[in-house]
XYZ file of C-alpha atoms in Angstrom:
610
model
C 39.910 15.222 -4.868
C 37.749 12.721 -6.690
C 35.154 14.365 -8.391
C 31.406 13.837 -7.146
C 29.893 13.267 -10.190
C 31.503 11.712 -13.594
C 32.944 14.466 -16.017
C 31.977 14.913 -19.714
C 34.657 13.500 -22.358
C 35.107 15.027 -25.801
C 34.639 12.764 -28.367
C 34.646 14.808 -32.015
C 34.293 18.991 -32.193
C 31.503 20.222 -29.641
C 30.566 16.865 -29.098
C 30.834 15.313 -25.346
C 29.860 12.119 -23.979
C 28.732 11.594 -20.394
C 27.709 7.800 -18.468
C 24.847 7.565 -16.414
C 24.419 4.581 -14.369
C 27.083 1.712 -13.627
C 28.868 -1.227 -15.341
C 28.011 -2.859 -18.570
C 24.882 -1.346 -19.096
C 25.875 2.209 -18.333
C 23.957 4.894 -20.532
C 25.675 7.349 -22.708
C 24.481 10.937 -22.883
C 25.384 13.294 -25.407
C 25.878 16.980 -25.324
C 26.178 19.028 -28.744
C 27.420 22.461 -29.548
C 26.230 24.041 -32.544
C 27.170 27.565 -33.070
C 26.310 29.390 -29.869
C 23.663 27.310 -29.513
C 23.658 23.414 -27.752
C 21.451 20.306 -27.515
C 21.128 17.144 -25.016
C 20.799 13.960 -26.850
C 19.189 11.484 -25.127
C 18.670 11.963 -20.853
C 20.526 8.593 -19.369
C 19.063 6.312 -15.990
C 16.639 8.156 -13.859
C 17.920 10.335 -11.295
C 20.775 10.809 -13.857
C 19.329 14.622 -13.818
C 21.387 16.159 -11.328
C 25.203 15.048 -12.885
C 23.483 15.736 -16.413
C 22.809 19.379 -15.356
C 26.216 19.832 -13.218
C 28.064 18.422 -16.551
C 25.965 21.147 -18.947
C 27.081 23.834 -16.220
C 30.628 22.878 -16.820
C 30.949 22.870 -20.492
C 28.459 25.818 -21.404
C 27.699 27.598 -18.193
C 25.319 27.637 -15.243
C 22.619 30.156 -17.404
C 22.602 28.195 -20.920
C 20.177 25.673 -21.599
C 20.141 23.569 -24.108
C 17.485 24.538 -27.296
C 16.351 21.300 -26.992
C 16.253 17.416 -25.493
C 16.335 14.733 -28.621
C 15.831 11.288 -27.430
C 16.687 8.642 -29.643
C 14.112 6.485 -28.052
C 11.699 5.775 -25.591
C 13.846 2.839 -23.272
C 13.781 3.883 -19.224
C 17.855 3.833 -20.115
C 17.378 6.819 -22.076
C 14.883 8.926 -21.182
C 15.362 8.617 -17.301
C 16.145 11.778 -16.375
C 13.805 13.659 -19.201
C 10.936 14.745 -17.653
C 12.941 16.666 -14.710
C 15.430 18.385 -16.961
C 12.680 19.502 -19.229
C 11.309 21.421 -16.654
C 14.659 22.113 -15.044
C 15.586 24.276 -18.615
C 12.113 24.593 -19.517
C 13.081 23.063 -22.871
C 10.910 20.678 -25.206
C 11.558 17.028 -26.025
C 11.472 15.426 -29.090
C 11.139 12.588 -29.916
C 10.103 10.724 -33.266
C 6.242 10.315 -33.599
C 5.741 6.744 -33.897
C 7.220 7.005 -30.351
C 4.695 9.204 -28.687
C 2.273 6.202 -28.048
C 4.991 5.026 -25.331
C 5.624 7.931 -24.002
C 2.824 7.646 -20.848
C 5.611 4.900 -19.808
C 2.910 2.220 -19.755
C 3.711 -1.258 -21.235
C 1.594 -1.547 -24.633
C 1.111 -4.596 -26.529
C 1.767 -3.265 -29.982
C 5.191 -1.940 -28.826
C 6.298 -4.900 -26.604
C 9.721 -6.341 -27.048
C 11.123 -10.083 -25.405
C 11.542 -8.752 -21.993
C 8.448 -7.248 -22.015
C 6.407 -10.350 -22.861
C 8.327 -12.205 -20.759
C 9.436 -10.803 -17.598
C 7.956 -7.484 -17.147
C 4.412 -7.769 -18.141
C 4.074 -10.873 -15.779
C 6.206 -9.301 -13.246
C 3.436 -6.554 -13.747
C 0.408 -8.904 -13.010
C 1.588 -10.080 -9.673
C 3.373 -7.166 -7.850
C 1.317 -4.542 -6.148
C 0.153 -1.849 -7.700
C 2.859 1.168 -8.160
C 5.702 -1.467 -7.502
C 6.334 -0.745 -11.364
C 6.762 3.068 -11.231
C 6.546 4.282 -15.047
C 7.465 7.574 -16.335
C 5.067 9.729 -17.640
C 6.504 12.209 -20.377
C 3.333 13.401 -22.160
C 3.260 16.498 -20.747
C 7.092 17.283 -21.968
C 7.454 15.833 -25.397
C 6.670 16.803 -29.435
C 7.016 15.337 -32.273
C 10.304 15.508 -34.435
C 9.362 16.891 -37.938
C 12.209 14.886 -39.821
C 11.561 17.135 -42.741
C 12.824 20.549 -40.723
C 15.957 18.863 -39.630
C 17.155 18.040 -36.161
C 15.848 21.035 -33.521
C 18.792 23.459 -32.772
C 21.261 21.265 -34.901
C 21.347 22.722 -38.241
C 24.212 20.872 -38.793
C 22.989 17.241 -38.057
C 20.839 15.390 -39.983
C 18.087 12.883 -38.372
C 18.416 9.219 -39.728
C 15.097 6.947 -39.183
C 16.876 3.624 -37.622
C 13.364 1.976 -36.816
C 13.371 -1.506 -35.246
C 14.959 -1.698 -31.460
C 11.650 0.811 -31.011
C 9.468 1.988 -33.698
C 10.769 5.510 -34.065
C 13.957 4.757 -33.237
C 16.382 7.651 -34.617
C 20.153 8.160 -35.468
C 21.732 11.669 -35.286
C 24.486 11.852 -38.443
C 26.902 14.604 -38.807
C 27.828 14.646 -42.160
C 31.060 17.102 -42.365
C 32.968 14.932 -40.371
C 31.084 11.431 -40.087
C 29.984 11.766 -36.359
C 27.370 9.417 -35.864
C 24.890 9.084 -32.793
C 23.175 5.560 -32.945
C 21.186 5.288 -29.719
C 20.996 2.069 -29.641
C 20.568 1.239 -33.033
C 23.846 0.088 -32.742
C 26.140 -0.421 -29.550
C 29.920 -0.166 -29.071
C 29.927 -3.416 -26.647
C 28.484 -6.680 -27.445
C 25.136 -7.417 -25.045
C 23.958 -10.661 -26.879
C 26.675 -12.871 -26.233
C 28.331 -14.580 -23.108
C 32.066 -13.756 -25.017
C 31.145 -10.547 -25.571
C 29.554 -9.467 -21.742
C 32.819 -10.974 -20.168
C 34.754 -8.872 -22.794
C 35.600 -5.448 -22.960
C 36.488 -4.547 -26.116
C 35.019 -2.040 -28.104
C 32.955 -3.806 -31.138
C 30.259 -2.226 -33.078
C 27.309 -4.578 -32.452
C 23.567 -4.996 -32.556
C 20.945 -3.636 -30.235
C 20.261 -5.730 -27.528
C 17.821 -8.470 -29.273
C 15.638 -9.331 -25.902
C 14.831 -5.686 -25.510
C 14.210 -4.951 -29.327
C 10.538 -4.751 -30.770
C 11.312 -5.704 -34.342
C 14.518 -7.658 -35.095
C 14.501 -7.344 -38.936
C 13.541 -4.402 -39.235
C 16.404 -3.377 -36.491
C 19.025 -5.405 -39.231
C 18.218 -3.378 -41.926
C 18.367 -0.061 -40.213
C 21.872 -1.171 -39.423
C 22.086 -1.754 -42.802
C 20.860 1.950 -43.327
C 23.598 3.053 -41.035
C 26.523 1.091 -42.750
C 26.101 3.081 -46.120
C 27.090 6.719 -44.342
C 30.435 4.936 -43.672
C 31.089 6.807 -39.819
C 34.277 8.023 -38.859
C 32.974 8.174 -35.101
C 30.262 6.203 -34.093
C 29.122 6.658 -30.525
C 26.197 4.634 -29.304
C 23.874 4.666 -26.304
C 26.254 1.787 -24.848
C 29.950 0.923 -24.984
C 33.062 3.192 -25.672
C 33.617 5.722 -28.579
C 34.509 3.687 -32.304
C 36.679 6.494 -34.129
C 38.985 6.315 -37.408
C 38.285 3.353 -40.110
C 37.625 1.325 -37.784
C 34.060 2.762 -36.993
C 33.037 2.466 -40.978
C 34.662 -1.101 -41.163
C 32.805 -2.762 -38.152
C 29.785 -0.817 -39.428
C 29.788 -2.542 -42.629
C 30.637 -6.096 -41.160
C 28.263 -5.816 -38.543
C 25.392 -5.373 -41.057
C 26.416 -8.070 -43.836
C 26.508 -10.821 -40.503
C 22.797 -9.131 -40.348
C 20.655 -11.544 -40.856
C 17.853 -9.311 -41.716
C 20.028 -6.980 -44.397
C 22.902 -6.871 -46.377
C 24.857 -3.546 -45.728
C 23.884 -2.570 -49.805
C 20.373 -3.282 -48.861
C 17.916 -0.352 -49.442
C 16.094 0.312 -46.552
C 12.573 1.829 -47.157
C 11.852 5.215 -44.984
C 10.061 2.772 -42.727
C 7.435 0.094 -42.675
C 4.106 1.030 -43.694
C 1.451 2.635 -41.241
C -2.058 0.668 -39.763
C -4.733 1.617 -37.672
C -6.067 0.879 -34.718
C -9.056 2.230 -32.534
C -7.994 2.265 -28.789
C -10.221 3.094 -25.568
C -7.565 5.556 -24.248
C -8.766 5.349 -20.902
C -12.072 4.239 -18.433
C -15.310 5.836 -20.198
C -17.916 6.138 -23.029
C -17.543 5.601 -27.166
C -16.088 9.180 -27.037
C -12.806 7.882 -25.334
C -12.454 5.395 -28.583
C -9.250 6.887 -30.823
C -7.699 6.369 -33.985
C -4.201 5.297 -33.274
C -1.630 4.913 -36.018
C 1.111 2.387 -35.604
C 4.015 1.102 -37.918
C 3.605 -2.012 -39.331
C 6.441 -4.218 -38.286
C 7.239 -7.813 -40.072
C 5.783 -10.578 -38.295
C 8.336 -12.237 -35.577
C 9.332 -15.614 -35.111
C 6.186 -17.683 -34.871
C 3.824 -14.971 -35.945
C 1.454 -14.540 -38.552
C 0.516 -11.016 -39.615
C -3.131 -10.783 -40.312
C -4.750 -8.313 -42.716
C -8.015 -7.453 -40.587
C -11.065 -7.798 -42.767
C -13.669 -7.731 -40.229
C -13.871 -7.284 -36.587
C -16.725 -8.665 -34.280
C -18.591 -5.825 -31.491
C -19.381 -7.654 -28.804
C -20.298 -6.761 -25.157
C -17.386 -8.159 -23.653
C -15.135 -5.120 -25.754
C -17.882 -2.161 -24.486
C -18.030 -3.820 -20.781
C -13.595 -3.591 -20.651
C -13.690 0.118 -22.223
C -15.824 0.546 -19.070
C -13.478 -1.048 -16.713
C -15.675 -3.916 -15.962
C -14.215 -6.972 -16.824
C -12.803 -10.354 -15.042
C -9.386 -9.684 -16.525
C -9.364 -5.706 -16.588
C -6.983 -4.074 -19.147
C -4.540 -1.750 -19.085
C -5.621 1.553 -20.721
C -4.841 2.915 -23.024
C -6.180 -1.086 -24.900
C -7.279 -2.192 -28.445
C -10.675 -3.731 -28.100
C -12.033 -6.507 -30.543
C -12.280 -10.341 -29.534
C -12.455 -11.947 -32.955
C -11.163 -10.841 -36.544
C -11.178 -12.258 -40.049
C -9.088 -11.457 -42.950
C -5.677 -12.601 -45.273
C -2.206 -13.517 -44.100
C -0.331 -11.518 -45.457
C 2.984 -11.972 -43.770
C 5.010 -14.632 -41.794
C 7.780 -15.403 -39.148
C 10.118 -18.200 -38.957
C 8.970 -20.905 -38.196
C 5.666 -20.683 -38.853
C 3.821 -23.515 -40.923
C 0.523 -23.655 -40.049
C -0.620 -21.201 -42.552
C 1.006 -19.153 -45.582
C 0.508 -15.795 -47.214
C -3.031 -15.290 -48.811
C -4.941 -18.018 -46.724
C -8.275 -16.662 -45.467
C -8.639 -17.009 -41.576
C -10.207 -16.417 -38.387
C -8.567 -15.672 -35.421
C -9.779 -15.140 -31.599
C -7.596 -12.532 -30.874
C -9.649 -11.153 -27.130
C -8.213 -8.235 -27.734
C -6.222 -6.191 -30.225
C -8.631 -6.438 -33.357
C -10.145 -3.224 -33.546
C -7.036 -2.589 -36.222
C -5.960 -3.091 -39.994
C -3.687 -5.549 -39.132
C -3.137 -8.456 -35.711
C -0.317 -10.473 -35.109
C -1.190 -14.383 -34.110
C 1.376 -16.551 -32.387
C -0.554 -18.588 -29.498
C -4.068 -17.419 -30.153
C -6.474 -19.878 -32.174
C -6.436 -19.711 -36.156
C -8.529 -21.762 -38.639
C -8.590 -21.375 -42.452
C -12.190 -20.638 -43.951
C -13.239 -20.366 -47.186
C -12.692 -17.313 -49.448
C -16.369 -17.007 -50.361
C -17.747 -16.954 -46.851
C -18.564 -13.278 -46.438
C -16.367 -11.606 -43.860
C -19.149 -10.227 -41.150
C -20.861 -13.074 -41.237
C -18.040 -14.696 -40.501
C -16.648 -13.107 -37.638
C -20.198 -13.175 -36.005
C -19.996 -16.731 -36.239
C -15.939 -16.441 -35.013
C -17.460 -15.393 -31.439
C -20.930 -15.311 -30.858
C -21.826 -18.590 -32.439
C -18.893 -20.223 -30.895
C -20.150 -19.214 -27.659
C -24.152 -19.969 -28.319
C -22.708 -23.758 -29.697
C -20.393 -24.667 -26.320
C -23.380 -23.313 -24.329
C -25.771 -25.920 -26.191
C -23.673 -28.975 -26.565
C -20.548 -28.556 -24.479
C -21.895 -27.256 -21.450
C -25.850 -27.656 -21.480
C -25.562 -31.097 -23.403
C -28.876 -30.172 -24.915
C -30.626 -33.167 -26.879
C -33.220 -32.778 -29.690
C -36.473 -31.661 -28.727
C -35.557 -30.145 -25.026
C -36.545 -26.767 -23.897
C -34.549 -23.880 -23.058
C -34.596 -20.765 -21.761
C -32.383 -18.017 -23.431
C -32.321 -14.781 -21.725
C -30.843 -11.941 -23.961
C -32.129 -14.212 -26.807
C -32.535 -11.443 -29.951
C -28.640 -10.363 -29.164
C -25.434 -11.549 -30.739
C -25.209 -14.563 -29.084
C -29.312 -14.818 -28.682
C -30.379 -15.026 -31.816
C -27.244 -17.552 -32.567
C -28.841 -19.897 -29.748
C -31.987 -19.410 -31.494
C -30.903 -20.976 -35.244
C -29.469 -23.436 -33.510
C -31.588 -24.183 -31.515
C -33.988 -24.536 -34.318
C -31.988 -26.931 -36.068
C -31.968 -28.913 -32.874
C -36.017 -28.458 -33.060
C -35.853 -27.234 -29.394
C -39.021 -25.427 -27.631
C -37.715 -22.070 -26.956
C -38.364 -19.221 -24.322
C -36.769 -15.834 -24.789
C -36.411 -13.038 -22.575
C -35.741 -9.430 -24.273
C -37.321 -6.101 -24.683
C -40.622 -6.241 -26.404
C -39.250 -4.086 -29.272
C -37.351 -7.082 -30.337
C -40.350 -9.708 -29.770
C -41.524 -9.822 -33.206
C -38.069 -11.108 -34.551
C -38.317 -13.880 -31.697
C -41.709 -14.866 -32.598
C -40.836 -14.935 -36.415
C -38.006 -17.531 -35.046
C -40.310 -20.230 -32.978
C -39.333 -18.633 -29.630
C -42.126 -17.948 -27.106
C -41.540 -14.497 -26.131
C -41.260 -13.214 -22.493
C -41.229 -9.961 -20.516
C -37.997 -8.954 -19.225
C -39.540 -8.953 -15.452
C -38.221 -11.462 -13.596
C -41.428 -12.538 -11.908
C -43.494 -12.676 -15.013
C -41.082 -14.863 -16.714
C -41.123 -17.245 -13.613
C -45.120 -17.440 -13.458
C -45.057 -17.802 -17.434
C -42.318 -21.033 -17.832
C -44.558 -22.351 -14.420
C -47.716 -22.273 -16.653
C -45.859 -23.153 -20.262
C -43.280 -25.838 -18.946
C -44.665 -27.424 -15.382
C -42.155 -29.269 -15.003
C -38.995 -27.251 -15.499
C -36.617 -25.759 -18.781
C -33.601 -28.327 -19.563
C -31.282 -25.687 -19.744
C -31.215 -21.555 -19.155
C -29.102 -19.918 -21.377
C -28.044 -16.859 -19.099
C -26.064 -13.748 -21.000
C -27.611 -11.156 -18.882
C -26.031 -12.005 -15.735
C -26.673 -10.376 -11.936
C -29.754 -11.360 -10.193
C -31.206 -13.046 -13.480
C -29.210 -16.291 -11.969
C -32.006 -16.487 -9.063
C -34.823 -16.542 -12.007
C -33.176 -19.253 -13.760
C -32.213 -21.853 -10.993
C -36.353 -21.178 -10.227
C -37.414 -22.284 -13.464
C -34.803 -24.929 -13.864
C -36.206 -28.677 -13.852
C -34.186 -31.059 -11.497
C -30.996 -31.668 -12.839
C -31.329 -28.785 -15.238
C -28.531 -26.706 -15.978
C -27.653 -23.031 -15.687
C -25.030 -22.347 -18.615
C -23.513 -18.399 -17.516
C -21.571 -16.901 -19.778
C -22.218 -13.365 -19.076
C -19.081 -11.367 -17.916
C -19.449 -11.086 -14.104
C -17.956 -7.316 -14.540
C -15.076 -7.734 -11.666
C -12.605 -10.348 -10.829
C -14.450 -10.485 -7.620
C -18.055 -10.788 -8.743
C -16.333 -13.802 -10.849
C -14.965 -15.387 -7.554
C -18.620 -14.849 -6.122
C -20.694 -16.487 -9.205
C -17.630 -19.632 -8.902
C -18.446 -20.172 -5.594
C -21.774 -20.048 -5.870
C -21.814 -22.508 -8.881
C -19.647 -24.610 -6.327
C -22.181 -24.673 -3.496
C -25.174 -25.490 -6.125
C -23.203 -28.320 -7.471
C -22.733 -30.270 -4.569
C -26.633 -31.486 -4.489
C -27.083 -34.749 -5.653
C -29.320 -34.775 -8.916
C -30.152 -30.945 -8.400
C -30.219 -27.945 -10.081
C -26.726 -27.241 -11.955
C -24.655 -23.617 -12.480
C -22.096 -24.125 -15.152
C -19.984 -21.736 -16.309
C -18.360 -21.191 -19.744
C -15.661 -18.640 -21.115
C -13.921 -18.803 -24.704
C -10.811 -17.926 -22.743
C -10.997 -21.952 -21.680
C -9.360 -22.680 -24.881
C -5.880 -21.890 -23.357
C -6.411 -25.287 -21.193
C -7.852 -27.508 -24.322
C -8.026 -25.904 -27.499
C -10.001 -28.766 -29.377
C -13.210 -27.692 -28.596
C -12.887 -24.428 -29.870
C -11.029 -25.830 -32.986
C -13.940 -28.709 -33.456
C -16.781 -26.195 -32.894
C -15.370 -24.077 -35.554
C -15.043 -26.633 -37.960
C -19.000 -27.449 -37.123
C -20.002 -23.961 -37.277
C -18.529 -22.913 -40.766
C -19.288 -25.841 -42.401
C -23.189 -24.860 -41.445
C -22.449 -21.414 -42.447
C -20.714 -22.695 -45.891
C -24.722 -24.967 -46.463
C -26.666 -21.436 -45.297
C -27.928 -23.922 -42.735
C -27.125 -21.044 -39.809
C -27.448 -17.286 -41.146
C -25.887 -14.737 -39.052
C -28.188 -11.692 -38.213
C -25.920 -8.162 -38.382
C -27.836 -4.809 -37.706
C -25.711 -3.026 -39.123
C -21.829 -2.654 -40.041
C -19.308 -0.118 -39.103
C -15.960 1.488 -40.847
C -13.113 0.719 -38.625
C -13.231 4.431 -37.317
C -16.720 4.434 -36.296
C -16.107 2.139 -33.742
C -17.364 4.309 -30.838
C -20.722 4.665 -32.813
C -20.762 0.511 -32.627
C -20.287 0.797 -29.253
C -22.975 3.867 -28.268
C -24.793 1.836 -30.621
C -24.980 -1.462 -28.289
C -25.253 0.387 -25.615
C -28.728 1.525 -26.790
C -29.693 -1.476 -26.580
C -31.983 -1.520 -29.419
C -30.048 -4.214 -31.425
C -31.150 -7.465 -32.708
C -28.272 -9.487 -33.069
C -24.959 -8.489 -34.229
C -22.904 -5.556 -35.372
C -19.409 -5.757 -37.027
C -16.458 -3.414 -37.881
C -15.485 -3.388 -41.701
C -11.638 -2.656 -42.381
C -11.712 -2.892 -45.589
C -12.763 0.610 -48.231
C -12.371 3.021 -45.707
C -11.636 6.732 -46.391
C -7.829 7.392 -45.365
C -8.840 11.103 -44.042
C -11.268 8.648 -41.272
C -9.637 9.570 -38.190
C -12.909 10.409 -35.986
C -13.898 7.079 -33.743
C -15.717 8.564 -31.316
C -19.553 8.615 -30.674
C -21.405 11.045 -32.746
């Protein structure tokens, strides 16, 4: 009688492999017997849990569980079934710790691979919510401690093979060359059309569309090569045994293009920081994460962060409220500046040590960004680095609101409400170099600074500031600047003169709310020669980047003459960036504050709120 479930197949002494799943892209599990003792490597295609736990019965008994679950990585292929055995044998899982970030199940940017970026995140965006199930193993896993050996394997020694994943790990037995690659390394070819069709076994790389960091992946192979196997048995693909298994090894990594098979691999790239909002909620959420630092991929330039701009926009997505909300946990931080330092093929438009800015949206709350799509301009080396990120965001924004959007000429008068913020006081110096007559909502802690600046100050209630532009400017404001937002667009369309323009660029909070404020710009718009609602985002650089590129150029050639001088409150280590953000929230600050990367403590790991 066929058997209902596939059987477990001896491969070297106490060593058994078992398939999970189908086909091509079945997934090997591995059970180990040391002494009396026995481990599961790696837990196989979800629902793989049942004919993983009849094939343990069968080799070590229906009362012996394992002394521990080792996953060589965090891929749905291999840690499928996980979570249920774990609590099946009530048994921990380890796993290396640069893979613990992934192990909620959710799709993070710093770990994305090819088929994340290109199919699965967008896939994610337009299915329904939960039509992307993601396992959750959190509550089951620990951290390997590489120094104390593999758990329950005294025998086995745990090889770092970083590069298909971060943490990516090998399982060597030395006595007899038995080596466990995940899928460091496969026994089938998955990156060619010859070898899918063929069937062969053939030691061969990872597969490239689902791995995170390709050179980094080459050399670990590299790393692999040197123990000269005399098994190798991978996640994928049958068992390589006798000379063979050393001899592919060692071919497969000099055709490497990332390392020779005598190259030394280092115990890993190098470790950054990053603060992430781990979930919905105040500064306290805000966390130190540490990440490896991978090399840049094709068309990438790795940034070293030198300064980071705090700007609503980063405090309003921590608190969920945002036109394009994020998926928790996120890196905050719209705009950086700082050194490449690195670069992928293919890149040209800048080389290691050039000084640049980058709008990055999110992701800069970190050490080090990546840049492939997202706009990058050289500045000079003596520009100070929070000045310069202020003027990376907020000026950019305050300069399309005046000329882009407002078309503001010499000599007009505006309204700015919000005008001793970020962007505020921005609108304000230019605004003075345009000699404009200026208005200024904001709390009257912050009048002085606006009256030191030309700007008429106002009362932040609504109705006074319509009686008080009716008295000062009869006839209408040219333009309202509007970062504020909500009912405030009522007040301005009031004290608008005819064919005047409303510029918003507050975030509406909600993809909805930004639905409402687009239709009602559409239905004010459609009056001949009246009042105007236009709308600006820096996001409108994906349709026409030119304006943002031109506007840069502009900006930090005034900030090169001193013509425009950024105002900063106050500036923040990298891991006090949940004090910047209780900070803003205050809302006590006139104009700008900025995360410094650069000199911090290495013992910093607190980045929440104090």
């Amino acid at each position: 009688m066929k058997p209902s479930n596939p059987q477990p197949t001896a491969i070297a002494d106490g060593v058994y492999q078992l398939p999970t799943g189908r086909g091509r892209f079945a997934s090997h599990v591995y059970f180990v017997r040391s002494g009396q003792a026995w481990v599961l490597v790696d837990a196989g295609w979800p629902n793989a849990d049942h004919a993983i736990a009849a094939a343990a019965d069968s080799l070590f008994g229906a009362d012996t569980p394992p002394a521990a679950i080792v996953l060589t990585h965090i891929h749905p292929d291999h840690t499928g079934a996980a979570r249920g055995l774990a609590r099946r044998w009530d048994v921990p899982v380890f796993i290396h710790p640069d893979e613990l970030p992934q192990a909620s199940g959710k799709l993070l940017d710093e770990y994305a691979n090819p088929l994340d970026r290109r199919l699965l995140r967008p896939l994610q965006k337009v299915l329904p919510k939960g039509a992307m199930p993601a396992t959750d193993l959190t509550a089951v896993v620990r951290p390997l401690d590489l120094a104390a050996g593999v758990p329950g394997l005294p025998d086995w020694r745990c090889v770092p093979t970083p590069g298909h994943t971060p943490g990516h790990v090998a399982l060597f037995r030395e006595a007899d060359g038995v080596l466990l690659t995940g899928d460091a390394v496969l026994a089938t070819d998955v990156n060619s059309p010859r070898g899918l069709l063929g069937r062969t076994p053939k030691a061969s790389g990872p597969p490239w569309i689902a791995t995170w960091d390709r050179p980094t992946a080459e050399a670990s192979i590299g790393a692999l090569a040197r123990l000269r196997p005399r098994v190798l048995a991978s996640g994928h693909g049958e068992v390589i045994s006798g000379p063979a298994a050393a001899r592919q090894l060692e071919g497969l990594a000099a055709a490497s293009t990332g390392a020779a098979s005598n190259a030394a691999l280092p115990e890993g790239p190098a470790e950054y920081r990053s603060v992430a909002a781990v979930r919905v909620g105040g500064p306290e959420v805000m966390e130190v994460v540490r990440r490896r630092l991978r090399t840049p991929r094709r068309g990438e330039a790795r940034v070293r962060v030198e300064a980071c701009s705090v700007s609503a926009v980063d405090v309003q997505a921590r608190n969920g409220l945002s036109t394009y909300p994020p998926t928790f946990p996120f890196v905050p931080g719209y705009a950086v500046v700082g050194v490449v330092d690195a670069v992928g093929a293919g890149v040209t438009a800048v080389t290691p040590g050039d000084r640049v800015v980058v709008m990055t949206e999110k992701g800069g709350y970190a050490e080090y960004v990546f840049v492939s799509s997202h706009p990058m301009m050289r500045v000079p080396d003596e520009l100070d680095a929070g000045e310069a990120v202020v003027v990376a965001l907020n000026y950019l924004v305050a300069h399309q609101a005046l000329s882009r959007v407002a078309r503001i000429r010499r000599g007009q008068a505006i309204l700015i409400l919000g005008a001793a913020g970020g962007i505020g006081t921005a609108l304000v110096q230019l605004g003075q170099l345009l000699e404009l007559r200026m208005y200024g909502v904001d709390l009257p802690a912050k009048h002085p600074w606006l009256v030191e600046h030309g700007v008429v100050p106002l009362d932040a209630k609504r109705e006074d500031v319509a009686s008080a532009l009716q008295r000062l400017e009869p006839s209408g404001v040219d333009a309202v600047l509007d970062g504020a937002g909500g009912d405030w667009a009522d007040t301005g369309l009031a004290v608008l003169r005819p064919g005047g323009v409303l510029v918003e660029y507050a975030n509406p909070g909600s993809p909805r709310a930004t639905l409402r404020l687009l239709a009602r710009a559409a239905r004010q718009n459609l009056v001949p020669k009246g009042k105007r609602i236009r709308l600006y985002g820096t996001t409108s650089w994906r349709l026409d980047r030119k304006p943002l590129m031109d506007a840069w150029a502009t900006l930090y050639g005034l900030l090169e003459a001193r013509r425009i001088r950024p105002v900063i409150a106050d500036r923040f280590p990298l891991a006090g960036a949940g004090q910047a953000h209780a900070r803003l929230e205050r809302g006590d600050v006139v104009g700008n504050l900025v995360l410094m990367v650069p000199g911090e403590a290495p013992a910093a790991e607190a980045a929440g709120a104090t």
